[in-house]
Short mmCIF file of C-alpha atoms in Angstrom, two decimals:
data_model
loop_
_atom_site.label_atom_id
_atom_site.label_comp_id
_atom_site.label_asym_id
_atom_site.label_seq_id
_atom_site.Cartn_x
_atom_site.Cartn_y
_atom_site.Cartn_z
CA GLN A 20 1.70 -6.43 18.68
CA VAL A 21 0.88 -7.71 22.14
CA PRO A 22 -2.28 -7.23 24.26
CA LEU A 23 -1.94 -4.21 26.55
CA LYS A 24 -3.39 -3.76 30.02
CA PRO A 25 -6.57 -1.63 30.35
CA GLY A 26 -5.68 2.04 30.49
CA ARG A 27 -2.52 1.59 28.40
CA SER A 28 -3.75 2.74 24.97
CA LEU A 29 -2.06 5.35 22.78
CA MET A 30 -4.54 7.95 24.00
CA ASP A 31 -3.73 7.05 27.61
CA TRP A 32 -0.02 7.57 26.85
CA ILE A 33 -0.72 10.96 25.26
CA ARG A 34 -2.71 11.97 28.35
CA LEU A 35 0.19 10.91 30.59
CA THR A 36 2.69 12.98 28.59
CA LYS A 37 0.41 16.02 28.97
CA SER A 38 -0.10 15.51 32.70
CA GLY A 39 3.02 17.37 33.77
CA ARG A 40 4.57 14.31 35.43
CA ASP A 41 8.36 14.06 35.41
CA LEU A 42 8.88 11.15 32.99
CA THR A 43 12.68 11.42 32.85
CA GLY A 44 13.46 11.48 36.56
CA LEU A 45 15.68 14.52 35.97
CA LYS A 46 13.17 17.25 36.95
CA GLY A 47 13.31 18.93 33.56
CA ARG A 48 17.09 18.96 33.17
CA LEU A 49 18.76 17.75 29.96
CA ILE A 50 22.13 16.05 30.35
CA GLU A 51 24.94 14.79 28.18
CA VAL A 52 25.03 10.98 28.34
CA THR A 53 28.20 8.93 27.99
CA GLU A 54 28.20 5.33 26.75
CA ASN A 55 29.09 4.15 30.25
CA GLU A 56 26.18 6.07 31.79
CA LEU A 57 23.74 4.79 29.16
CA ALA A 58 24.82 1.19 29.80
CA LYS A 59 23.90 1.47 33.51
CA HIS A 60 20.20 1.99 32.65
CA ASN A 61 19.43 -1.45 31.22
CA LYS A 62 16.60 -2.79 33.42
CA LYS A 63 12.82 -2.69 32.99
CA GLU A 64 12.49 -0.46 36.05
CA ASP A 65 15.29 1.80 34.77
CA CYS A 66 15.57 1.72 30.98
CA TRP A 67 17.27 4.30 28.77
CA ILE A 68 17.54 3.93 24.99
CA CYS A 69 19.49 5.99 22.43
CA ILE A 70 17.88 6.75 19.04
CA ARG A 71 19.81 8.85 16.50
CA GLY A 72 22.04 10.41 19.15
CA PHE A 73 19.27 11.27 21.63
CA VAL A 74 18.68 9.36 24.85
CA TYR A 75 15.18 8.64 26.20
CA ASN A 76 14.03 7.20 29.53
CA VAL A 77 11.47 4.68 28.22
CA THR A 78 10.74 3.19 31.66
CA PRO A 79 7.32 4.88 31.94
CA TYR A 80 6.51 3.87 28.33
CA MET A 81 7.12 0.14 28.91
CA GLU A 82 3.48 -0.82 29.54
CA TYR A 83 2.23 1.36 26.66
CA HIS A 84 4.50 -0.07 23.95
CA PRO A 85 2.34 -1.99 21.40
CA GLY A 86 5.24 -4.37 20.67
CA GLY A 87 5.63 -5.30 24.32
CA GLU A 88 8.30 -4.75 26.95
CA ASP A 89 10.64 -7.43 25.60
CA GLU A 90 11.07 -5.57 22.31
CA LEU A 91 12.11 -2.39 24.11
CA MET A 92 14.50 -4.33 26.33
CA LYS A 93 16.46 -5.47 23.26
CA ALA A 94 17.92 -1.95 23.15
CA ALA A 95 18.03 -1.24 26.89
CA GLY A 96 21.10 0.73 27.87
CA ALA A 97 22.32 0.83 24.28
CA ASP A 98 21.93 2.48 20.87
CA GLY A 99 18.63 1.18 19.47
CA THR A 100 18.68 3.10 16.17
CA ASP A 101 19.27 0.07 13.92
CA LEU A 102 16.64 -2.02 15.72
CA PHE A 103 14.17 0.88 15.54
CA ASP A 104 14.79 1.32 11.80
CA GLN A 105 14.27 -2.39 11.15
CA VAL A 106 10.96 -2.60 13.01
CA HIS A 107 9.19 0.75 12.73
CA ARG A 108 11.28 3.70 11.66
CA TRP A 109 8.07 5.42 10.56
CA VAL A 110 6.97 5.92 14.18
CA ASN A 111 7.36 9.57 15.19
CA TYR A 112 9.34 8.84 18.33
CA GLU A 113 10.42 12.49 18.74
CA SER A 114 6.80 13.48 19.30
CA MET A 115 5.77 10.34 21.20
CA LEU A 116 8.74 10.43 23.60
CA LYS A 117 9.52 14.14 23.85
CA GLU A 118 8.62 14.19 27.56
CA CYS A 119 11.03 11.26 28.11
CA LEU A 120 14.07 13.00 26.60
CA VAL A 121 17.11 12.66 28.90
CA GLY A 122 19.58 14.43 26.63
CA ARG A 123 22.17 13.97 23.90
CA MET A 124 24.86 11.31 23.66
CA ALA A 125 28.31 12.69 24.44
CA VAL A 126 30.51 12.97 21.36
CA LYS A 127 33.34 10.44 21.52
CA PRO A 128 36.82 11.88 20.91
CA ILE A 129 38.42 10.49 17.76
CA ALA A 130 41.66 8.74 18.62
CA ALA A 131 44.69 9.43 16.45
CA PRO A 132 45.81 6.44 14.33
CA LYS A 133 48.47 4.32 16.00
CA GLY A 134 51.21 2.23 14.51
CA GLU A 135 54.46 2.59 12.63
CA GLY A 136 54.27 3.74 9.06
CA PHE A 137 50.88 5.48 9.31
CA LYS A 138 52.29 8.95 9.69
CA ASN A 139 51.62 11.29 6.74
CA GLU A 140 50.05 8.50 4.72
CA ILE A 141 46.75 10.28 4.10
CA ILE A 142 47.63 11.78 0.75
CA SER A 143 44.23 13.16 -0.23
CA ILE A 144 40.83 13.81 1.28
CA VAL A 145 38.01 14.92 -1.02
CA LEU A 146 34.80 16.21 0.57
CA TYR A 147 31.67 16.55 -1.51
CA SER A 148 28.12 17.02 -0.23
CA LYS A 149 28.43 14.89 2.92
CA LEU A 150 30.21 12.11 1.02
CA SER A 151 33.92 11.48 1.47
CA ILE A 152 36.58 9.64 -0.49
CA PHE A 153 39.68 8.80 1.52
CA LEU A 154 42.80 7.84 -0.43
CA LEU A 155 45.17 6.15 2.00
CA CYS A 156 48.78 5.04 1.41
CA PRO A 157 50.62 5.49 -1.89
CA LYS A 158 50.91 1.70 -2.26
CA LYS A 159 47.23 0.95 -1.69
CA VAL A 160 44.17 3.01 -2.58
CA TYR A 161 41.12 2.48 -0.37
CA ILE A 162 37.78 3.88 -1.45
CA PHE A 163 35.78 4.54 1.73
CA PHE A 164 32.28 4.14 0.30
CA PRO A 165 30.70 1.88 -2.34
CA LEU A 166 28.71 4.66 -3.97
CA LEU A 167 31.05 5.66 -6.76
CA TYR A 168 28.16 5.71 -9.20
CA PHE A 169 27.03 8.81 -7.33
CA LEU A 170 29.57 10.51 -9.58
CA PHE A 171 27.39 9.61 -12.57
CA TYR A 172 24.55 11.76 -11.23
CA SER A 173 24.35 15.43 -12.12
CA TYR A 174 21.73 18.07 -12.78
CA ASP A 175 21.37 21.29 -14.79
CA TRP A 176 18.67 23.86 -15.45
CA PHE A 177 17.61 26.31 -18.10
CA GLN A 178 14.77 28.77 -18.64
CA THR A 179 12.52 30.47 -21.13
CA ASP A 180 10.44 33.59 -20.50
CA SER A 181 7.76 31.52 -18.78
CA LEU A 182 9.23 28.13 -17.84
CA ILE A 183 12.00 26.66 -15.68
CA THR A 184 13.34 23.22 -16.64
CA ILE A 185 15.53 21.19 -14.28
CA VAL A 186 17.28 18.23 -15.92
CA ILE A 187 18.67 15.34 -13.85
CA TYR A 188 21.08 13.02 -15.66
CA THR A 189 20.97 9.65 -13.91
CA LYS A 190 22.58 7.44 -16.57
CA GLN A 191 20.30 4.81 -15.06
CA LYS A 192 18.69 2.46 -17.59
CA ALA A 193 15.02 1.53 -17.21
CA MET A 194 14.20 4.79 -15.42
CA ASN A 195 10.41 5.09 -14.97
CA ALA A 196 7.77 7.23 -13.27
CA GLU A 197 7.76 5.12 -10.09
CA LEU A 198 11.43 5.97 -9.49
CA VAL A 199 10.92 9.75 -9.63
CA ILE A 200 9.30 11.75 -6.80
CA VAL A 201 8.98 15.53 -7.17
CA ASP A 202 7.43 18.11 -4.84
CA CYS A 203 7.31 21.87 -5.30
CA GLN A 204 5.91 23.82 -2.37
CA ASP A 205 6.64 27.03 -0.49
CA LYS A 206 9.37 28.10 -2.95
CA ARG A 207 11.08 24.75 -2.44
CA LEU A 208 11.86 22.13 -5.09
CA ARG A 209 12.55 18.56 -4.06
CA GLY A 210 13.32 15.95 -6.73
CA GLU A 211 14.29 12.44 -5.62
CA ILE A 212 15.49 9.63 -7.89
CA ILE A 213 15.19 6.11 -6.42
CA VAL A 214 17.97 3.60 -7.10
CA ASP A 215 17.24 0.37 -5.21
CA ASP A 216 17.74 1.17 -1.50
CA HIS A 217 19.52 4.48 -2.25
CA SER A 218 18.34 7.75 -3.73
CA TYR A 219 19.75 10.88 -5.35
CA LEU A 220 18.22 14.19 -4.22
CA VAL A 221 18.02 17.65 -5.74
CA GLU A 222 16.62 20.05 -3.13
CA VAL A 223 16.74 23.84 -3.45
CA GLY A 224 14.96 26.89 -2.11
CA MET A 225 13.83 28.52 -5.34
CA TYR A 226 15.09 31.94 -6.45
CA CYS A 227 11.57 33.17 -7.28
CA ASN A 228 7.99 31.97 -7.00
CA PHE A 229 6.43 29.55 -9.46
CA ALA A 230 2.78 29.12 -10.41
CA CYS A 231 2.12 25.80 -8.68
CA LYS A 232 -1.55 26.59 -7.93
CA THR A 233 -2.47 27.17 -11.57
CA PHE A 234 0.05 24.94 -13.37
CA SER A 235 0.41 21.20 -12.93
CA LEU A 236 3.97 20.02 -12.55
CA ILE A 237 5.32 18.32 -15.70
CA VAL A 238 7.82 15.46 -15.38
CA ASN A 239 9.29 13.96 -18.55
CA ILE A 240 11.38 10.78 -18.35
CA ALA A 241 13.65 9.48 -21.11
CA GLU A 242 13.66 5.88 -19.89
CA LYS A 243 16.46 4.50 -22.08
CA VAL A 244 19.04 7.15 -21.18
CA GLY A 245 17.77 7.88 -17.67
CA LYS A 246 17.19 11.61 -18.17
CA VAL A 247 14.52 13.28 -16.00
CA GLU A 248 13.06 16.72 -16.82
CA ILE A 249 11.08 18.71 -14.26
CA ILE A 250 9.18 21.63 -15.80
CA LEU A 251 7.77 24.50 -13.71
CA LYS A 252 5.91 27.62 -14.75
CA LYS A 253 7.25 30.97 -13.55
CA LYS A 254 4.82 33.11 -11.61
CA ASP A 255 6.23 36.20 -13.29
CA ASN A 256 7.94 36.34 -16.66
CA ILE A 257 11.29 37.55 -15.36
CA HIS A 258 14.81 36.27 -15.94
CA TRP A 259 16.09 34.17 -13.03
CA LYS A 260 19.71 34.84 -12.11
CA MET A 261 19.98 31.43 -10.43
CA LEU A 262 17.84 28.40 -9.68
CA GLY A 263 17.93 28.90 -5.91
CA GLN A 264 19.79 28.17 -2.70
CA ALA A 265 20.98 24.61 -2.06
CA LEU A 266 19.30 23.07 0.99
CA GLU A 267 21.00 20.73 3.47
CA SER A 268 20.48 17.45 1.60
CA HIS A 269 20.89 18.88 -1.89
CA ASN A 270 22.94 16.90 -4.44
CA THR A 271 23.40 13.84 -2.19
CA PHE A 272 23.26 10.12 -2.90
CA ILE A 273 22.60 8.13 0.29
CA LYS A 274 20.53 5.25 1.68
CA ARG A 275 16.82 6.02 1.63
CA THR A 276 16.49 5.03 5.30
CA GLU A 277 18.93 7.80 6.19
CA ARG A 278 16.81 10.50 4.56
CA GLY A 279 13.84 10.30 6.88
CA LEU A 280 10.29 10.50 5.61
CA PHE A 281 9.08 13.40 3.46
CA TYR A 282 5.39 14.35 3.62
CA ARG A 283 3.03 16.43 1.53
CA LYS A 284 -0.57 17.43 2.38
CA CYS A 285 -3.28 15.68 0.35
CA LYS A 286 -6.96 16.60 0.21
CA LEU A 287 -9.71 14.09 1.00
CA VAL A 288 -12.06 14.17 -2.01
CA SER A 289 -14.29 11.15 -1.36
CA LYS A 290 -15.08 8.50 1.25
CA THR A 291 -17.01 5.36 0.24
CA GLU A 292 -18.30 2.50 2.37
CA VAL A 293 -16.87 -0.89 1.36
CA THR A 294 -18.13 -3.03 4.27
CA HIS A 295 -19.72 -2.32 7.64
CA ASP A 296 -16.35 -1.22 9.09
CA THR A 297 -14.12 -0.52 6.06
CA LYS A 298 -14.02 2.58 3.86
CA LEU A 299 -12.32 3.59 0.62
CA LEU A 300 -10.69 7.01 0.91
CA CYS A 301 -9.67 8.98 -2.17
CA LEU A 302 -6.91 11.55 -1.57
CA MET A 303 -5.88 14.14 -4.16
CA LEU A 304 -2.18 14.91 -4.49
CA PRO A 305 -1.10 18.56 -4.79
CA ARG A 306 -0.82 19.83 -8.37
CA SER A 307 2.89 20.38 -7.78
CA THR A 308 3.60 16.77 -6.74
CA HIS A 309 4.67 13.87 -8.95
CA LEU A 310 4.29 10.59 -7.06
CA SER A 311 3.49 7.03 -8.15
CA VAL A 312 3.41 4.30 -5.49
CA PRO A 313 4.99 1.07 -6.80
CA ILE A 314 3.26 -2.30 -6.47
CA GLY A 315 3.73 -3.85 -3.04
CA GLN A 316 4.89 -0.60 -1.41
CA HIS A 317 3.11 1.54 1.16
CA VAL A 318 2.88 5.15 2.36
CA TYR A 319 2.51 6.60 5.85
CA LEU A 320 -0.34 8.84 6.94
CA LYS A 321 0.44 11.39 9.64
CA GLN A 322 -2.06 13.16 11.89
CA THR A 323 -1.73 15.32 14.96
CA ILE A 324 -3.94 13.87 17.70
CA ALA A 325 -4.19 15.70 21.03
CA GLY A 326 -0.97 17.55 20.21
CA THR A 327 1.02 14.41 19.35
CA GLU A 328 2.00 13.38 15.81
CA VAL A 329 0.81 9.83 15.10
CA VAL A 330 1.87 7.88 11.99
CA LYS A 331 0.46 4.68 10.46
CA PRO A 332 1.32 2.73 7.25
CA TYR A 333 -1.23 1.97 4.52
CA THR A 334 -0.98 0.37 1.07
CA PRO A 335 -2.56 2.39 -1.79
CA ILE A 336 -4.88 0.39 -4.04
CA LEU A 337 -6.78 0.85 -7.30
CA PRO A 338 -10.27 2.40 -7.13
CA PHE A 339 -11.65 -0.93 -8.41
CA LEU A 340 -10.48 -4.22 -9.92
CA PRO A 341 -10.23 -3.77 -13.71
CA LEU A 342 -11.86 -6.62 -15.66
CA ASP A 343 -10.52 -5.74 -19.11
CA PHE A 344 -6.98 -7.06 -19.60
CA LYS A 345 -6.43 -6.00 -23.20
CA GLU A 346 -3.97 -3.34 -22.06
CA PRO A 347 -2.43 -2.18 -18.76
CA SER A 348 -4.75 0.07 -16.77
CA ARG A 349 -3.66 3.67 -16.57
CA HIS A 350 -4.76 6.11 -13.89
CA ASP A 351 -4.42 9.88 -13.75
CA GLY A 352 -1.67 9.82 -11.11
CA ALA A 353 -3.38 12.66 -9.26
CA HIS A 354 -5.15 10.51 -6.66
CA LEU A 355 -4.33 7.92 -3.99
CA TYR A 356 -6.93 5.34 -2.92
CA LEU A 357 -6.71 3.79 0.54
CA MET A 358 -8.93 1.02 1.92
CA ILE A 359 -9.01 1.49 5.69
CA LYS A 360 -10.68 -0.55 8.42
CA ILE A 361 -12.18 1.68 11.12
CA TYR A 362 -11.62 0.22 14.59
CA SER A 363 -14.06 1.25 17.35
CA CYS A 364 -11.15 1.66 19.79
CA GLY A 365 -8.59 2.76 17.20
CA LEU A 366 -7.37 6.28 17.92
CA PHE A 367 -5.88 6.81 14.45
CA THR A 368 -8.63 5.21 12.34
CA GLN A 369 -11.34 7.02 14.30
CA ALA A 370 -9.58 10.30 13.51
CA LEU A 371 -9.44 9.29 9.82
CA ASP A 372 -13.14 8.43 9.87
CA HIS A 373 -13.98 11.87 11.24
CA LEU A 374 -12.18 13.66 8.40
CA GLN A 375 -14.56 15.71 6.26
CA ILE A 376 -14.42 16.04 2.47
CA GLY A 377 -11.96 18.85 1.77
CA ASP A 378 -9.84 18.17 4.87
CA TYR A 379 -6.10 17.52 4.48
CA ILE A 380 -3.85 14.74 5.72
CA SER A 381 -0.07 14.33 5.40
CA VAL A 382 1.13 11.49 3.13
CA SER A 383 4.73 10.26 2.96
CA ASN A 384 6.92 9.02 0.12
CA PRO A 385 6.48 5.31 -0.72
CA GLU A 386 8.49 2.68 1.14
CA GLY A 387 8.97 -1.06 0.72
CA ASN A 388 11.28 -3.57 -0.92
CA PHE A 389 8.90 -5.60 -3.13
CA ARG A 390 10.13 -5.99 -6.72
CA LYS A 391 7.89 -6.63 -9.74
CA SER A 392 10.62 -8.83 -11.19
CA GLN A 393 9.68 -11.44 -8.58
CA VAL A 394 6.31 -11.79 -10.31
CA GLN A 395 7.65 -11.55 -13.85
CA THR A 396 9.70 -14.74 -13.45
CA SER A 397 6.97 -16.81 -11.77
CA GLU A 398 4.53 -19.32 -13.22
CA ASP A 399 2.32 -19.84 -10.14
CA LEU A 400 1.36 -16.90 -7.94
CA PHE A 401 -0.38 -17.52 -4.60
CA LEU A 402 -1.73 -14.59 -2.57
CA LEU A 403 -2.57 -15.24 1.10
CA ALA A 404 -4.51 -12.37 2.65
CA ALA A 405 -6.39 -11.78 5.89
CA GLY A 406 -8.74 -8.80 6.30
CA THR A 407 -7.22 -5.56 5.04
CA GLY A 408 -4.07 -7.56 4.25
CA PHE A 409 -5.94 -7.77 0.94
CA THR A 410 -4.90 -4.21 0.03
CA PRO A 411 -1.39 -4.94 -1.35
CA MET A 412 -2.90 -7.75 -3.42
CA VAL A 413 -5.08 -5.36 -5.48
CA LYS A 414 -2.34 -3.74 -7.59
CA LEU A 415 -0.44 -7.03 -7.63
CA LEU A 416 -3.44 -8.87 -9.09
CA ASN A 417 -3.94 -6.24 -11.77
CA PHE A 418 -0.26 -6.26 -12.75
CA ALA A 419 -0.02 -10.06 -12.79
CA LEU A 420 -3.07 -10.62 -14.97
CA THR A 421 -2.35 -7.68 -17.26
CA GLU A 422 1.39 -7.71 -17.84
CA VAL A 423 2.85 -11.12 -16.88
CA GLY A 424 2.31 -13.57 -19.71
CA CYS A 425 4.22 -16.49 -18.16
CA LEU A 426 1.80 -16.93 -15.24
CA ARG A 427 -0.29 -20.10 -15.42
CA THR A 428 -2.07 -19.74 -12.07
CA VAL A 429 -3.00 -16.74 -9.90
CA ARG A 430 -4.83 -17.82 -6.76
CA LEU A 431 -6.07 -15.63 -3.89
CA ILE A 432 -6.78 -17.39 -0.58
CA PHE A 433 -8.71 -14.75 1.37
CA PHE A 434 -9.26 -15.24 5.13
CA ASN A 435 -11.95 -13.30 7.01
CA LYS A 436 -14.09 -13.67 10.14
CA THR A 437 -17.55 -13.44 8.52
CA GLU A 438 -19.11 -13.03 5.07
CA ASN A 439 -19.80 -9.36 5.85
CA ASP A 440 -16.07 -8.79 6.27
CA ILE A 441 -15.09 -9.91 2.74
CA LEU A 442 -13.75 -6.93 0.80
CA TRP A 443 -14.80 -6.54 -2.85
CA ARG A 444 -16.30 -10.01 -2.94
CA ASN A 445 -18.41 -9.35 -6.05
CA GLN A 446 -15.48 -7.85 -7.95
CA LEU A 447 -13.25 -10.81 -7.11
CA GLU A 448 -15.89 -13.32 -8.21
CA GLN A 449 -16.40 -11.43 -11.49
CA LEU A 450 -12.64 -11.39 -12.03
CA ALA A 451 -12.48 -15.18 -11.56
CA LEU A 452 -15.17 -15.59 -14.23
CA LYS A 453 -13.42 -13.19 -16.58
CA ASP A 454 -9.90 -14.69 -16.47
CA GLU A 455 -9.42 -18.46 -16.33
CA ARG A 456 -5.98 -18.10 -14.74
CA PHE A 457 -7.45 -16.44 -11.65
CA GLU A 458 -9.16 -18.26 -8.80
CA VAL A 459 -10.34 -16.94 -5.41
CA GLN A 460 -11.04 -19.00 -2.29
CA PHE A 461 -12.82 -17.40 0.69
CA ILE A 462 -12.17 -18.93 4.13
CA LEU A 463 -14.11 -17.82 7.23
CA SER A 464 -13.16 -18.31 10.88
CA GLN A 465 -16.59 -17.34 12.28
CA PRO A 466 -19.11 -18.40 9.61
CA THR A 467 -22.87 -18.61 10.02
CA LYS A 468 -24.61 -21.97 9.62
CA ASP A 469 -25.56 -20.95 6.05
CA TRP A 470 -21.93 -20.71 4.90
CA VAL A 471 -21.12 -23.53 2.47
CA GLY A 472 -17.51 -22.54 1.76
CA LYS A 473 -14.31 -23.37 3.59
CA GLN A 474 -13.87 -22.42 7.23
CA GLY A 475 -11.03 -22.27 9.74
CA LYS A 476 -7.80 -20.37 10.27
CA ILE A 477 -4.54 -20.52 8.35
CA SER A 478 -2.87 -23.92 8.75
CA SER A 479 -0.69 -26.39 6.86
CA SER A 480 -3.61 -28.72 6.17
CA LEU A 481 -5.80 -25.91 4.85
CA LEU A 482 -3.11 -24.42 2.63
CA SER A 483 -2.10 -27.80 1.23
CA GLU A 484 -5.50 -27.93 -0.52
CA PHE A 485 -4.93 -24.70 -2.43
CA VAL A 486 -1.19 -24.04 -2.73
CA LYS A 487 -0.29 -26.49 -5.48
CA ARG A 488 2.02 -26.15 -8.47
CA SER A 489 0.49 -26.10 -11.94
CA ARG A 490 3.27 -28.50 -12.98
CA LYS A 491 6.02 -30.38 -11.19
CA ASP A 492 8.90 -27.90 -11.55
CA SER A 493 7.02 -24.60 -11.96
CA LYS A 494 8.41 -21.43 -10.40
CA VAL A 495 6.23 -20.40 -7.46
CA LEU A 496 5.84 -17.05 -5.68
CA ILE A 497 3.78 -16.79 -2.48
CA CYS A 498 2.84 -13.35 -1.13
CA ILE A 499 1.28 -12.98 2.31
CA CYS A 500 -0.21 -10.06 4.24
CA GLY A 501 -2.39 -9.76 7.32
CA PRO A 502 -2.17 -9.42 11.11
CA THR A 503 1.21 -10.44 12.55
CA PRO A 504 0.05 -13.83 13.97
CA PHE A 505 -1.46 -14.68 10.56
CA THR A 506 1.70 -13.85 8.61
CA GLU A 507 4.00 -15.60 11.10
CA GLN A 508 1.94 -18.78 11.03
CA GLY A 509 1.59 -18.56 7.27
CA VAL A 510 5.36 -18.29 6.78
CA GLN A 511 5.89 -21.30 9.06
#
């Protein structure tokens, strides 16, 4: 993020979009935009960008963009979808930029293949749920997509007088609860199976109602064979003629980034003060949701503020740091805990802070690319955190000390401004006393004269004191999280 001029906050942008000003320059008209026309609008004072087939005039948004004008200019006069997905695909641009919508990109005509010998060589085209296999030329067979193992996925269903059971056969070894996300709401079943950066989806509008308010969803996973059972209770004991109507994305296997984010509404059940400006929120998942957020991954919270949908990412944590490492800690799976810093000028966090117990907020599916296997093969684990960059370290600490026997050293180097800003200081100090492998080092940038610990900001000289191998050739993993300048300097 970059510093913005006064009067250029998110709330100021929302006010501008509600002011009735013509932000497109087209006086309310929507047009079809060709590639040539889009390319002409590539200057700061005249900047159009295409995202997912829709073109926006982002010229008036330039000074309001938290990432700065230069970031927007990278996609000026061009298709910025890939860049957008890399940086912040979670941002609800449709809502934020709806008053800047110029129109749709013109569909390019598909040219007929040229060249001798191509005529009549397409011998077979198989279409199946948005996926295509093209078999070209009798002499050579080209498979147009690398997702042949989609063919290994299938589902079935059966019923008793009172229950409906949907079975998904993944043939995926090491299937576990973190790879299965199920939501049943409004006569709609959505079951998603995660496979690396892809996912398989079963999504149907149900034939009849089910008793989701009185019956908790049951998900059984046969890990070794990769079979997933989803069990629902019928609202009425009648025989279903069919499971339901297939929805648009039903029975597809595609990249997760192409699915978009799916949200469910979670109830705020408690709000606890952690420090003077940080609170621990406990959200309860719906009874008809099965969701487990993997270590190192995050969710997005979505709120409507002044008529505009605003989205922010947060990393779920444990409700506390367990001190007993005899066995892995197990939680009920019905709650999400989020440690959130409330900023005095933060539009989103202020809205979160004003939520009352019993209010609802939309929570997305998990996202992220961290893999536990990175920890399981390490001997020295160093965690560099600044402020609420501590949150992804909580589950990671618990997993490392509970389930990774090869670790010799687990060290947290925790940067904060003052002593009052240190999150869970007592718990971390108790943990260091409890497990000899774990060590925590607090470093303050604005200490009082009474502070006897380390002080300063992240630097090579400071890190060289603490980031040391336990032995000469040990395998080291360093995880870092905090404000962008902190992480960038830390990586350097």
